[in-house]
XYZ file of N, CA and C in Angstrom:
639
model
N -147.042 -162.927 205.738
C -148.199 -162.038 205.818
C -148.077 -160.921 204.776
N -149.103 -160.730 203.962
C -149.054 -159.614 203.014
C -149.148 -158.287 203.755
N -148.559 -157.235 203.210
C -148.641 -155.932 203.873
C -150.061 -155.381 203.831
N -150.409 -154.623 204.851
C -151.699 -153.940 204.901
C -151.465 -152.467 204.600
N -152.034 -152.012 203.499
C -151.837 -150.636 203.051
C -153.165 -149.892 203.141
N -153.150 -148.801 203.869
C -154.331 -147.955 203.928
C -154.406 -147.061 202.704
N -155.624 -146.814 202.243
C -155.855 -145.852 201.164
C -156.841 -144.819 201.698
N -156.393 -143.587 201.831
C -157.268 -142.540 202.340
C -158.486 -142.423 201.428
N -159.669 -142.640 201.985
C -160.884 -142.778 201.175
C -161.883 -141.669 201.476
N -161.397 -140.447 201.526
C -162.268 -139.302 201.778
C -162.784 -138.696 200.478
N -161.977 -138.764 199.424
C -162.327 -138.202 198.121
C -161.243 -138.625 197.144
N -161.590 -138.750 195.870
C -160.569 -139.046 194.877
C -160.516 -140.501 194.462
N -159.365 -140.908 193.886
C -159.219 -142.210 193.231
C -158.803 -143.319 194.195
N -159.442 -143.395 195.347
C -159.017 -144.405 196.325
C -159.354 -145.818 195.868
N -160.491 -146.006 195.189
C -160.875 -147.362 194.761
C -159.848 -147.928 193.782
N -159.394 -147.107 192.842
C -158.428 -147.574 191.846
C -157.109 -147.986 192.493
N -156.677 -147.249 193.505
C -155.465 -147.649 194.225
C -155.666 -148.994 194.919
N -156.819 -149.183 195.541
C -157.089 -150.443 196.233
C -157.056 -151.617 195.262
N -157.602 -151.428 194.070
C -157.590 -152.486 193.056
C -156.151 -152.837 192.676
N -155.309 -151.831 192.473
C -153.910 -152.076 192.111
C -153.166 -152.810 193.218
N -153.387 -152.408 194.459
C -152.728 -153.065 195.592
C -153.138 -154.528 195.692
N -154.424 -154.792 195.560
C -154.911 -156.175 195.673
C -154.398 -157.035 194.528
N -154.211 -156.435 193.353
C -153.653 -157.185 192.223
C -152.237 -157.661 192.508
N -151.543 -156.967 193.419
C -150.176 -157.333 193.790
C -150.125 -158.153 195.070
N -151.274 -158.533 195.597
C -151.312 -159.404 196.766
C -151.324 -158.696 198.099
N -151.384 -157.366 198.100
C -151.435 -156.620 199.359
C -152.870 -156.545 199.870
N -153.002 -156.277 201.150
C -154.310 -156.014 201.748
C -154.543 -154.510 201.683
N -155.644 -154.095 201.065
C -155.973 -152.673 200.953
C -157.111 -152.344 201.914
N -156.903 -151.314 202.728
C -157.911 -150.900 203.707
C -158.286 -149.442 203.451
N -159.564 -149.186 203.218
C -160.017 -147.812 203.038
C -160.043 -147.106 204.389
N -159.471 -145.901 204.424
C -159.307 -145.158 205.677
C -160.223 -143.936 205.673
N -161.133 -143.913 206.644
C -162.017 -142.758 206.825
C -162.052 -142.273 208.267
N -161.499 -143.064 209.193
C -161.524 -142.723 210.610
C -160.125 -142.908 211.194
N -159.771 -142.130 212.230
C -158.437 -142.268 212.823
C -158.132 -143.678 213.303
N -159.111 -144.366 213.869
C -158.839 -145.698 214.417
C -158.486 -146.711 213.333
N -158.846 -146.427 212.078
C -158.518 -147.344 210.987
C -157.043 -147.276 210.593
N -156.313 -146.313 211.123
C -154.874 -146.227 210.861
C -154.086 -147.274 211.626
N -154.688 -147.876 212.623
C -153.990 -148.851 213.462
C -153.571 -150.073 212.645
N -152.318 -150.474 212.781
C -151.838 -151.704 212.160
C -151.449 -151.598 210.704
N -151.343 -150.396 210.171
C -150.968 -150.249 208.763
C -149.464 -150.419 208.563
N -149.106 -150.959 207.394
C -147.708 -151.005 206.963
C -147.370 -149.852 206.032
N -148.373 -149.164 205.540
C -148.172 -148.030 204.650
C -149.506 -147.362 204.385
N -149.449 -146.183 203.772
C -150.657 -145.401 203.498
C -150.499 -144.710 202.153
N -151.581 -144.688 201.369
C -151.621 -143.953 200.109
C -152.642 -142.829 200.230
N -152.225 -141.626 199.839
C -153.139 -140.488 199.743
C -153.380 -140.267 198.255
N -154.597 -140.498 197.776
C -154.833 -140.561 196.334
C -154.972 -139.193 195.682
N -155.068 -139.240 194.351
C -155.406 -138.044 193.609
C -156.861 -137.675 193.841
N -157.158 -136.422 193.582
C -158.497 -135.890 193.792
C -158.399 -134.376 193.774
N -159.076 -133.722 194.702
C -159.021 -132.266 194.809
C -158.314 -131.927 196.107
N -157.153 -131.299 195.999
C -156.294 -131.139 197.179
C -156.946 -130.303 198.275
N -157.660 -129.239 197.901
C -158.315 -128.414 198.917
C -159.379 -129.213 199.650
N -160.161 -129.998 198.910
C -161.206 -130.814 199.532
C -160.608 -131.845 200.472
N -159.574 -132.550 200.023
C -158.968 -133.572 200.880
C -158.338 -132.930 202.108
N -157.695 -131.768 201.947
C -157.098 -131.077 203.096
C -158.160 -130.716 204.125
N -159.304 -130.243 203.669
C -160.390 -129.891 204.586
C -160.947 -131.131 205.275
N -161.103 -132.220 204.512
C -161.672 -133.440 205.092
C -160.715 -134.096 206.081
N -159.418 -133.998 205.841
C -158.453 -134.508 206.824
C -158.669 -133.857 208.182
N -158.937 -132.565 208.178
C -159.201 -131.861 209.432
C -160.576 -132.222 209.985
N -161.582 -132.259 209.114
C -162.947 -132.525 209.567
C -163.096 -133.911 210.177
N -162.336 -134.889 209.660
C -162.429 -136.268 210.153
C -161.340 -136.590 211.181
N -160.678 -135.564 211.682
C -159.646 -135.727 212.718
C -158.530 -136.670 212.277
N -158.176 -136.597 210.998
C -157.125 -137.463 210.460
C -155.810 -136.727 210.226
N -155.847 -135.417 210.170
C -154.636 -134.664 209.828
C -153.506 -134.946 210.810
N -153.768 -134.770 212.095
C -152.709 -134.947 213.101
C -152.200 -136.380 213.176
N -153.079 -137.408 213.243
C -152.542 -138.767 213.333
C -151.800 -139.222 212.082
N -152.238 -138.793 210.906
C -151.500 -139.144 209.687
C -150.132 -138.471 209.698
N -150.100 -137.198 210.077
C -148.827 -136.488 210.114
C -147.877 -137.113 211.135
N -148.396 -137.470 212.303
C -147.555 -138.072 213.343
C -146.974 -139.401 212.885
N -147.783 -140.220 212.246
C -147.290 -141.514 211.780
C -146.275 -141.345 210.656
N -146.536 -140.409 209.753
C -145.573 -140.153 208.689
C -144.243 -139.660 209.226
N -144.288 -138.769 210.202
C -143.056 -138.260 210.804
C -142.298 -139.352 211.539
N -143.024 -140.370 212.019
C -142.392 -141.475 212.740
C -141.878 -142.570 211.815
N -142.119 -142.441 210.507
C -141.555 -143.398 209.568
C -142.539 -144.272 208.834
N -143.849 -144.098 209.046
C -144.811 -144.886 208.277
C -144.672 -144.535 206.798
N -144.470 -145.510 205.913
C -144.408 -145.204 204.486
C -145.719 -144.588 203.999
N -145.619 -143.438 203.361
C -146.782 -142.759 202.805
C -146.469 -142.376 201.369
N -147.409 -142.651 200.487
C -147.290 -142.310 199.074
C -148.439 -141.377 198.713
N -148.108 -140.210 198.189
C -149.116 -139.273 197.721
C -149.080 -139.161 196.214
N -150.235 -139.334 195.565
C -150.327 -139.201 194.113
C -151.142 -137.959 193.771
N -150.598 -137.105 192.933
C -151.240 -135.878 192.473
C -151.671 -135.018 193.664
N -152.953 -134.987 194.019
C -153.376 -134.218 195.196
C -152.664 -134.705 196.451
N -152.424 -136.007 196.537
C -151.707 -136.548 197.690
C -150.283 -136.036 197.773
N -149.640 -135.849 196.606
C -148.291 -135.275 196.591
C -148.315 -133.839 197.096
N -149.345 -133.094 196.711
C -149.499 -131.723 197.197
C -149.577 -131.710 198.716
N -150.371 -132.613 199.277
C -150.596 -132.619 200.721
C -149.369 -133.071 201.500
N -148.484 -133.854 200.881
C -147.252 -134.249 201.566
C -146.256 -133.096 201.667
N -146.340 -132.132 200.762
C -145.348 -131.061 200.687
C -145.412 -130.141 201.898
N -144.280 -129.496 202.175
C -144.262 -128.537 203.287
C -144.465 -127.097 202.826
N -144.580 -126.883 201.507
C -144.799 -125.534 200.988
C -145.727 -125.616 199.783
N -146.978 -125.158 199.959
C -147.983 -125.209 198.891
C -148.660 -123.838 198.804
N -148.136 -122.925 197.998
C -148.766 -121.615 197.872
C -150.226 -121.734 197.425
N -151.108 -121.008 198.106
C -152.510 -120.968 197.716
C -153.392 -122.027 198.330
N -152.838 -123.001 199.031
C -153.672 -124.013 199.682
C -154.270 -123.400 200.943
N -155.616 -123.475 201.088
C -156.260 -122.752 202.182
C -156.353 -123.535 203.487
N -155.805 -124.728 203.508
C -155.701 -125.513 204.735
C -154.267 -126.017 204.848
N -153.784 -126.323 206.039
C -152.383 -126.742 206.157
C -152.137 -128.095 205.503
N -151.044 -128.234 204.748
C -150.677 -129.556 204.244
C -150.102 -130.394 205.382
N -149.783 -131.635 205.093
C -149.172 -132.500 206.106
C -147.730 -132.087 206.398
N -147.102 -131.417 205.440
C -145.763 -130.841 205.642
C -144.737 -131.878 206.082
N -144.728 -133.013 205.391
C -143.789 -134.087 205.700
C -142.608 -134.136 204.738
N -142.794 -133.623 203.534
C -141.788 -133.760 202.488
C -141.281 -132.366 202.109
N -139.959 -132.125 202.212
C -139.432 -130.781 201.986
C -139.391 -130.396 200.507
N -140.512 -129.906 200.014
C -140.581 -129.461 198.627
C -141.663 -128.401 198.485
N -141.516 -127.592 197.452
C -142.522 -126.596 197.085
C -143.297 -127.114 195.888
N -144.622 -127.096 195.989
C -145.477 -127.631 194.935
C -146.462 -126.552 194.484
N -146.604 -126.417 193.169
C -147.589 -125.507 192.582
C -148.789 -126.316 192.122
N -149.960 -125.975 192.609
C -151.181 -126.709 192.276
C -151.657 -126.379 190.861
N -152.286 -127.392 190.207
C -152.900 -127.223 188.880
C -151.973 -126.475 187.917
N -150.715 -126.842 187.940
C -149.704 -126.040 187.244
C -149.749 -126.198 185.729
N -150.347 -127.267 185.228
C -150.410 -127.472 183.783
C -151.696 -126.920 183.181
N -152.573 -126.345 184.007
C -153.801 -125.767 183.483
C -155.023 -126.581 183.831
N -156.088 -126.333 183.108
C -157.381 -126.956 183.376
C -157.358 -128.434 182.998
N -158.441 -129.133 183.358
C -158.505 -130.572 183.098
C -158.392 -130.881 181.610
N -158.913 -129.992 180.754
C -158.825 -130.250 179.313
C -157.384 -130.183 178.834
N -156.510 -129.588 179.631
C -155.100 -129.503 179.259
C -154.276 -130.656 179.823
N -154.934 -131.632 180.427
C -154.227 -132.787 180.959
C -153.629 -133.593 179.808
N -152.649 -134.448 180.133
C -151.932 -135.137 179.065
C -151.373 -136.463 179.563
N -150.950 -137.291 178.596
C -150.299 -138.565 178.873
C -148.985 -138.606 178.100
N -147.985 -139.265 178.698
C -146.685 -139.342 178.030
C -145.891 -140.527 178.559
N -144.968 -141.031 177.753
C -144.087 -142.123 178.164
C -142.786 -141.546 178.713
N -142.385 -142.028 179.897
C -141.202 -141.506 180.571
C -140.278 -142.638 180.988
N -138.984 -142.403 180.908
C -138.017 -143.372 181.403
C -138.070 -143.392 182.929
N -138.078 -144.598 183.480
C -138.212 -144.748 184.933
C -137.261 -145.828 185.429
N -135.963 -145.538 185.483
C -134.983 -146.559 185.874
C -135.137 -147.045 187.305
N -135.809 -146.290 188.158
C -135.979 -146.717 189.549
C -136.996 -147.840 189.700
N -137.842 -148.018 188.691
C -138.920 -148.996 188.816
C -138.413 -150.419 188.635
N -139.100 -151.385 189.273
C -138.744 -152.789 189.060
C -139.093 -153.209 187.640
N -138.464 -154.270 187.140
C -138.792 -154.741 185.795
C -140.191 -155.337 185.737
N -140.708 -155.462 184.533
C -141.990 -156.124 184.320
C -141.827 -157.625 184.574
N -142.948 -158.372 184.655
C -142.833 -159.829 184.803
C -142.004 -160.482 183.702
N -141.920 -159.829 182.535
C -141.116 -160.368 181.429
C -139.646 -160.004 181.559
N -139.300 -159.221 182.587
C -137.912 -158.860 182.805
C -137.450 -157.629 182.054
N -138.366 -156.904 181.426
C -138.005 -155.708 180.673
C -138.273 -154.451 181.511
N -137.699 -153.340 181.061
C -137.928 -152.044 181.723
C -138.411 -151.031 180.681
N -139.636 -151.172 180.233
C -140.146 -150.235 179.234
C -140.402 -148.865 179.853
N -140.543 -147.839 179.026
C -140.932 -146.534 179.569
C -142.261 -146.647 180.322
N -142.461 -145.739 181.260
C -143.704 -145.735 182.035
C -144.676 -144.739 181.401
N -145.907 -145.198 181.173
C -146.936 -144.337 180.584
C -147.619 -143.562 181.709
N -147.293 -142.288 181.830
C -147.783 -141.462 182.939
C -148.976 -140.622 182.501
N -149.991 -140.594 183.360
C -151.211 -139.827 183.109
C -151.240 -138.632 184.063
N -151.251 -137.435 183.496
C -151.276 -136.199 184.279
C -152.651 -135.545 184.132
N -153.350 -135.354 185.239
C -154.679 -134.739 185.231
C -154.667 -133.551 186.196
N -154.767 -132.342 185.656
C -154.684 -131.126 186.489
C -153.505 -131.253 187.463
N -152.396 -131.659 186.920
C -151.261 -132.071 187.754
C -150.555 -130.882 188.394
N -150.015 -131.104 189.587
C -149.149 -130.098 190.195
C -147.752 -130.162 189.592
N -146.972 -129.133 189.863
C -145.560 -129.122 189.491
C -144.729 -128.997 190.753
N -143.683 -129.784 190.832
C -142.728 -129.669 191.933
C -141.734 -128.581 191.550
N -141.784 -127.463 192.262
C -140.985 -126.294 191.902
C -139.633 -126.253 192.608
N -139.535 -126.863 193.780
C -138.262 -126.843 194.511
C -138.198 -128.044 195.435
N -136.991 -128.609 195.566
C -136.737 -129.727 196.470
C -135.664 -129.317 197.462
N -135.795 -129.801 198.690
C -134.836 -129.461 199.739
C -134.519 -130.711 200.557
N -133.386 -130.686 201.235
C -133.118 -131.661 202.287
C -132.966 -133.102 201.870
N -132.320 -133.362 200.732
C -132.012 -134.740 200.378
C -133.125 -135.523 199.723
N -134.036 -134.851 199.031
C -135.094 -135.535 198.287
C -134.506 -136.102 196.997
N -134.814 -137.361 196.694
C -134.313 -138.020 195.487
C -135.348 -137.948 194.371
N -134.902 -137.601 193.167
C -135.771 -137.596 191.994
C -135.732 -138.981 191.357
N -136.900 -139.598 191.206
C -136.996 -140.944 190.636
C -137.432 -140.934 189.177
N -138.165 -139.900 188.774
C -138.612 -139.799 187.382
C -138.859 -138.326 187.077
N -138.583 -137.930 185.829
C -138.732 -136.529 185.443
C -139.431 -136.427 184.094
N -140.075 -135.295 183.890
C -140.697 -134.944 182.610
C -140.163 -133.582 182.194
N -139.464 -133.554 181.064
C -138.856 -132.320 180.561
C -138.023 -131.642 181.648
N -137.198 -132.444 182.303
C -136.235 -132.000 183.326
C -136.886 -131.538 184.623
N -138.196 -131.724 184.764
C -138.871 -131.391 186.015
C -139.242 -132.677 186.746
N -139.008 -132.751 188.063
C -139.336 -133.972 188.799
C -140.836 -134.232 188.836
N -141.206 -135.484 188.584
C -142.617 -135.882 188.691
C -142.797 -137.056 189.650
N -141.695 -137.650 190.094
C -141.728 -138.695 191.117
C -140.506 -138.503 191.998
N -140.733 -138.363 193.303
C -139.629 -138.126 194.235
C -139.806 -138.993 195.474
N -138.676 -139.253 196.117
C -138.694 -140.013 197.373
C -137.894 -139.258 198.438
N -138.441 -139.260 199.644
C -137.745 -138.683 200.794
C -137.950 -139.627 201.972
N -136.871 -140.334 202.345
C -136.964 -141.323 203.413
C -138.057 -142.331 203.071
N -139.096 -142.450 203.893
C -140.152 -143.432 203.618
C -141.356 -142.801 202.933
N -141.153 -141.633 202.327
C -142.234 -140.922 201.645
C -142.009 -140.949 200.141
N -143.093 -141.159 199.392
C -143.061 -141.175 197.937
C -144.122 -140.202 197.439
N -143.775 -139.391 196.454
C -144.734 -138.456 195.866
C -144.645 -138.533 194.356
N -145.802 -138.686 193.704
C -145.875 -138.692 192.248
C -146.941 -137.694 191.824
N -146.638 -136.878 190.824
C -147.590 -135.853 190.402
C -148.567 -136.367 189.352
N -148.418 -137.610 188.940
C -149.299 -138.246 187.961
C -150.167 -139.289 188.668
N -150.899 -140.080 187.883
C -151.895 -141.009 188.435
C -151.565 -142.465 188.079
N -150.698 -143.141 188.829
C -150.387 -144.544 188.526
C -151.586 -145.479 188.672
N -152.557 -145.080 189.466
C -153.722 -145.943 189.705
C -154.638 -146.040 188.492
N -154.439 -145.179 187.494
C -155.316 -145.166 186.322
C -154.748 -145.948 185.145
N -153.656 -146.671 185.346
C -153.070 -147.488 184.287
C -153.012 -148.948 184.740
N -152.936 -149.892 183.796
C -152.780 -151.303 184.170
C -151.350 -151.660 184.557
N -150.430 -150.712 184.447
C -149.027 -150.926 184.804
C -148.866 -150.657 186.299
N -148.640 -151.711 187.075
C -148.598 -151.590 188.535
C -147.184 -151.383 189.078
N -146.245 -150.967 188.229
C -144.861 -150.910 188.699
C -144.640 -149.881 189.802
N -145.358 -148.767 189.810
C -145.176 -147.818 190.914
C -145.738 -148.369 192.216
N -146.829 -149.099 192.136
C -147.350 -149.752 193.338
C -146.373 -150.823 193.828
N -145.774 -151.558 192.892
C -144.751 -152.536 193.278
C -143.559 -151.849 193.920
N -143.144 -150.724 193.362
C -142.016 -149.985 193.938
C -142.329 -149.590 195.379
N -143.507 -149.050 195.610
C -143.883 -148.643 196.968
C -143.873 -149.838 197.914
N -144.454 -150.960 197.474
C -144.537 -152.143 198.342
C -143.173 -152.778 198.573
N -142.397 -152.970 197.500
C -141.177 -153.767 197.587
C -139.953 -152.959 198.013
N -139.927 -151.676 197.684
C -138.740 -150.873 197.968
C -138.890 -150.033 199.229
N -140.079 -149.519 199.486
C -140.274 -148.635 200.638
C -140.936 -149.371 201.796
N -142.088 -149.970 201.558
C -142.811 -150.640 202.654
C -142.012 -151.817 203.193
N -141.484 -152.661 202.306
C -140.777 -153.862 202.754
C -139.521 -153.538 203.548
N -138.937 -152.369 203.308
C -137.698 -151.996 203.995
C -137.936 -151.178 205.254
N -139.195 -150.902 205.566
C -139.490 -150.000 206.682
C -140.043 -150.755 207.882
N -139.539 -150.463 209.087
C -140.151 -151.004 210.310
C -141.357 -150.156 210.679
N -142.307 -150.044 209.754
C -143.367 -149.049 209.874
C -144.195 -149.197 211.130
N -144.609 -150.424 211.423
C -145.617 -150.633 212.440
C -145.326 -150.066 213.801
N -144.337 -150.605 214.493
C -144.149 -150.284 215.903
C -143.821 -148.821 216.137
N -142.860 -148.278 215.381
C -142.446 -146.901 215.631
C -143.564 -145.920 215.322
N -144.243 -146.134 214.192
C -145.299 -145.207 213.812
C -146.488 -145.314 214.750
N -146.806 -146.534 215.187
C -147.915 -146.704 216.126
C -147.614 -146.018 217.442
N -146.386 -146.158 217.914
C -146.024 -145.540 219.189
C -146.127 -144.025 219.099
N -145.655 -143.475 217.987
C -145.712 -142.024 217.831
C -147.140 -141.543 217.689
N -147.970 -142.369 217.038
C -149.350 -141.967 216.826
C -150.268 -142.333 217.961
N -149.752 -142.979 218.979
C -150.571 -143.316 220.131
C -151.466 -144.507 219.923
N -151.109 -145.385 218.942
C -151.941 -146.557 218.712
C -153.252 -146.146 218.077
N -154.292 -146.920 218.297
C -155.596 -146.601 217.736
C -156.126 -145.342 218.389
N -156.603 -144.415 217.553
C -157.080 -143.138 218.084
C -158.496 -143.271 218.611
């Protein structure tokens, strides 16, 4: 059975994530209601506008069930705005983050959208390409946050100019760039093959979240 991965579809690049997941053979489910969290093997919180997504999580009664499932071990990957929402310390965010990942994140730290950039980065944690090579990863940063501090055993998987841009904590993955905007699906493969495949996500997370809400 292919894994079923939810993509939070309240705002942001959820469609692009779903396309990447399906290209790798996973089932992608757009999540807009608490009951749609039932039966997931993992969840992606996409890039977008962090304040808007934080408000919509509360408005759609998704904040508590997502947080409960994440705390119980459901693999969750946050990209850009999603990484902000996973953090437990986000100065200036006017709604509570999910506070699952022990790190401090600064929003829009590289400046305005016109100051966004792309760069090639070494990513030894990623699986090889179908050709068996490990080329640098072409990362796209759009109004990207900066990870200012890590606590409690968070692993750095990729860095830009000595600053972490991809980190893992238990079954949580956070990237400050946008893997969904490139044809290189290696970060999606990493999430599926390294985190989701190794996690007993379903039963424990469902029990903690009370099943279908």
